[in-house]
Short mmCIF file of C-alpha atoms in Angstrom, two decimals:
data_model
loop_
_atom_site.label_atom_id
_atom_site.label_comp_id
_atom_site.label_asym_id
_atom_site.label_seq_id
_atom_site.Cartn_x
_atom_site.Cartn_y
_atom_site.Cartn_z
CA ALA A 249 -0.14 -3.27 -14.23
CA ASN A 250 2.85 -2.74 -16.46
CA THR A 251 5.83 -3.66 -14.29
CA LYS A 252 8.56 -2.06 -16.37
CA THR A 253 8.71 1.30 -14.61
CA TYR A 254 8.13 0.40 -10.99
CA GLY A 255 10.94 1.56 -8.72
CA LEU A 256 11.39 -1.96 -7.36
CA ARG A 257 10.14 -5.26 -8.76
CA ILE A 258 10.29 -8.47 -6.70
CA GLU A 259 8.99 -11.73 -8.10
CA GLY A 260 9.28 -15.48 -7.74
CA ASP A 261 9.68 -17.83 -4.81
CA ILE A 262 11.73 -15.48 -2.64
CA ASN A 263 11.54 -13.92 0.83
CA VAL A 264 12.72 -10.30 1.04
CA VAL A 265 13.01 -7.97 4.04
CA LEU A 266 13.33 -4.29 3.15
CA ASN A 267 14.90 -2.37 6.05
CA ASP A 268 15.45 1.38 5.80
CA LEU A 269 14.47 1.44 2.12
CA LYS A 270 14.35 4.92 0.57
CA MET A 271 12.69 5.54 -2.79
CA VAL A 272 11.84 9.09 -3.89
CA ASP A 273 10.01 10.37 -6.98
CA CYS A 274 9.77 7.00 -8.66
CA GLY A 275 7.35 4.18 -9.36
CA GLY A 276 6.34 2.05 -6.38
CA VAL A 277 7.00 -1.56 -5.39
CA ASN A 278 5.72 -4.43 -7.56
CA ILE A 279 5.48 -7.88 -5.92
CA GLN A 280 4.41 -10.93 -7.94
CA LEU A 281 4.62 -14.67 -8.58
CA GLY A 282 4.85 -15.85 -4.97
CA ALA A 283 7.32 -13.33 -3.52
CA LYS A 284 6.98 -12.56 0.19
CA VAL A 285 8.09 -9.06 1.23
CA VAL A 286 8.35 -7.40 4.66
CA VAL A 287 8.80 -3.61 4.85
CA ASN A 288 10.43 -2.01 7.92
CA ASP A 289 11.21 1.71 8.29
CA ALA A 290 10.87 2.61 4.62
CA PHE A 291 10.37 6.01 3.04
CA ILE A 292 8.65 5.73 -0.33
CA LYS A 293 7.34 8.71 -2.28
CA VAL A 294 5.73 7.69 -5.56
CA LYS A 295 5.65 10.37 -8.21
CA TYR A 296 4.46 9.05 -11.50
CA ALA A 297 1.75 10.37 -13.80
CA ASN A 298 0.72 6.93 -15.06
CA ALA A 299 -2.16 5.37 -13.14
CA SER A 300 -0.57 1.92 -13.10
CA ARG A 301 2.38 2.89 -10.88
CA HIS A 302 0.91 2.39 -7.44
CA LEU A 303 2.71 2.58 -4.11
CA PHE A 304 2.44 -1.19 -3.58
CA TYR A 305 1.12 -3.57 -6.24
CA ILE A 306 0.89 -7.28 -5.48
CA ALA A 307 -0.54 -10.16 -7.51
CA TYR A 308 -0.67 -13.96 -7.81
CA GLU A 309 -1.33 -16.68 -5.27
CA GLY A 310 1.37 -16.92 -2.61
CA SER A 311 2.52 -13.30 -2.99
CA GLU A 312 2.44 -11.49 0.34
CA LEU A 313 3.31 -8.00 1.57
CA THR A 314 3.69 -7.09 5.24
CA ILE A 315 4.16 -3.42 6.11
CA ASN A 316 5.43 -2.85 9.65
CA SER A 317 6.61 0.76 9.56
CA GLY A 318 7.63 3.64 7.36
CA GLU A 319 6.31 6.72 5.62
CA PHE A 320 4.47 6.33 2.33
CA GLU A 321 3.34 9.14 0.05
CA ILE A 322 1.76 9.40 -3.37
CA THR A 323 2.00 12.65 -5.31
CA GLY A 324 0.24 11.82 -8.57
CA THR A 325 -3.53 11.91 -8.43
CA SER A 326 -4.00 8.59 -10.26
CA GLN A 327 -2.04 6.22 -8.02
CA LYS A 328 -3.39 4.00 -5.29
CA TYR A 329 -1.66 3.15 -2.04
CA LEU A 330 -2.33 -0.59 -2.05
CA VAL A 331 -3.36 -2.89 -4.89
CA ALA A 332 -4.00 -6.59 -4.19
CA ASP A 333 -4.67 -7.90 -7.66
CA GLY A 334 -5.26 -11.23 -9.34
CA ASN A 335 -8.04 -13.46 -10.63
CA ALA A 336 -9.48 -16.94 -10.16
CA THR A 337 -6.86 -18.48 -12.43
CA VAL A 338 -3.66 -17.04 -10.94
CA GLY A 339 -4.90 -16.30 -7.42
CA PHE A 340 -4.65 -13.12 -5.39
CA GLY A 341 -1.90 -11.29 -3.53
CA LYS A 342 -2.25 -10.55 0.21
CA ILE A 343 -1.39 -7.33 2.03
CA ASN A 344 -1.16 -6.87 5.83
CA VAL A 345 -0.44 -3.42 7.25
CA TYR A 346 0.69 -3.22 10.90
CA GLY A 347 2.12 0.30 10.89
CA GLY A 348 3.32 3.23 8.85
CA LYS A 349 2.15 6.67 7.90
CA PHE A 350 0.22 7.02 4.63
CA HIS A 351 -0.46 10.37 2.97
CA GLY A 352 -0.60 12.16 -0.33
CA VAL A 353 -3.06 13.51 -2.85
CA LEU A 354 -5.75 11.39 -4.45
CA ALA A 355 -7.97 12.58 -7.27
CA SER A 356 -11.35 13.64 -5.96
CA GLY A 357 -13.45 10.50 -5.53
CA ALA A 358 -10.54 8.12 -6.28
CA GLN A 359 -10.26 4.92 -4.28
CA PRO A 360 -6.99 4.52 -2.32
CA VAL A 361 -7.02 0.71 -2.42
CA THR A 362 -7.93 -2.03 -4.88
CA ASP A 363 -8.69 -5.25 -3.04
CA LYS A 364 -9.54 -8.10 -5.39
CA GLY A 365 -10.18 -11.21 -3.35
CA ASN A 366 -10.66 -9.41 0.02
CA ASN A 367 -6.96 -9.76 0.88
CA VAL A 368 -6.03 -6.33 2.27
CA LYS A 369 -6.07 -6.22 6.08
CA ILE A 370 -5.08 -3.20 8.16
CA TYR A 371 -4.02 -3.67 11.79
CA GLY A 372 -2.26 -0.36 12.41
CA GLY A 373 -0.80 2.81 10.97
CA GLU A 374 -1.76 6.44 10.52
CA TYR A 375 -3.74 7.70 7.53
CA TYR A 376 -4.41 11.16 6.15
CA VAL A 377 -8.18 11.44 5.69
CA TYR A 378 -8.60 14.95 4.29
CA PRO A 379 -12.17 15.17 2.93
CA THR A 380 -12.60 14.05 -0.71
CA ARG A 381 -8.91 13.09 -1.04
CA ALA A 382 -8.86 10.57 1.74
CA PHE A 383 -7.27 7.27 2.58
CA ASP A 384 -10.00 5.97 4.85
CA PRO A 385 -8.71 2.62 6.13
CA THR A 386 -12.09 1.61 7.61
CA PRO A 387 -13.19 -0.80 4.81
CA TYR A 388 -9.93 -2.74 5.15
CA LEU A 389 -9.66 -3.01 8.94
CA ALA A 390 -8.95 -6.44 10.36
CA ASP A 391 -11.50 -7.81 12.83
CA GLY A 392 -11.16 -6.19 16.24
CA TYR A 393 -9.63 -2.91 14.96
CA THR A 394 -11.00 0.60 14.67
CA THR A 395 -9.81 4.14 13.96
CA VAL A 396 -9.34 7.07 16.32
CA ALA A 397 -9.09 10.68 15.18
CA LEU A 398 -5.79 12.52 15.47
CA ALA A 399 -5.09 16.20 14.78
CA ASP A 400 -5.06 17.74 11.30
CA SER A 401 -7.22 15.21 9.38
CA TRP A 402 -5.30 12.08 10.41
CA VAL A 403 -6.64 8.83 11.89
CA LYS A 404 -4.80 6.04 13.65
CA VAL A 405 -5.76 2.35 13.53
CA VAL A 406 -5.89 0.72 16.98
CA ALA A 407 -7.23 -2.46 18.57
CA GLU A 408 -10.76 -2.11 19.91
#
């Protein structure tokens, strides 16, 4: 992904805690080269027509993202919510989601997550699962977790 127009870019051997972060109508958060980021109570609304500006993009061995809470929305139909990228040479980023509310509009049939290396794990949160434009967290659930239906096309991830 081209990192030049992300709203926030964090890279290198650094630990960052983002409390009460607010980003509206911008590119998402790009995390690379070993950065470790924790997100608490954020509001991020990604609005970018280019497909490579995802809500959270993470790559390279040692890079980690932990999402504890917040509200996260995508408004362009080409973005993804979570991208854990990498390859055998540089390694893969890891994403753990413990909470938050994820919603927005995906292109019909688009995948909400790219998980290279099987490094996206979901332990909690609420997800808008409107038919054909869904963020179904089921393929990314950590062991021992499931979803329960809420009102108005939402599901919540809970321990079994």
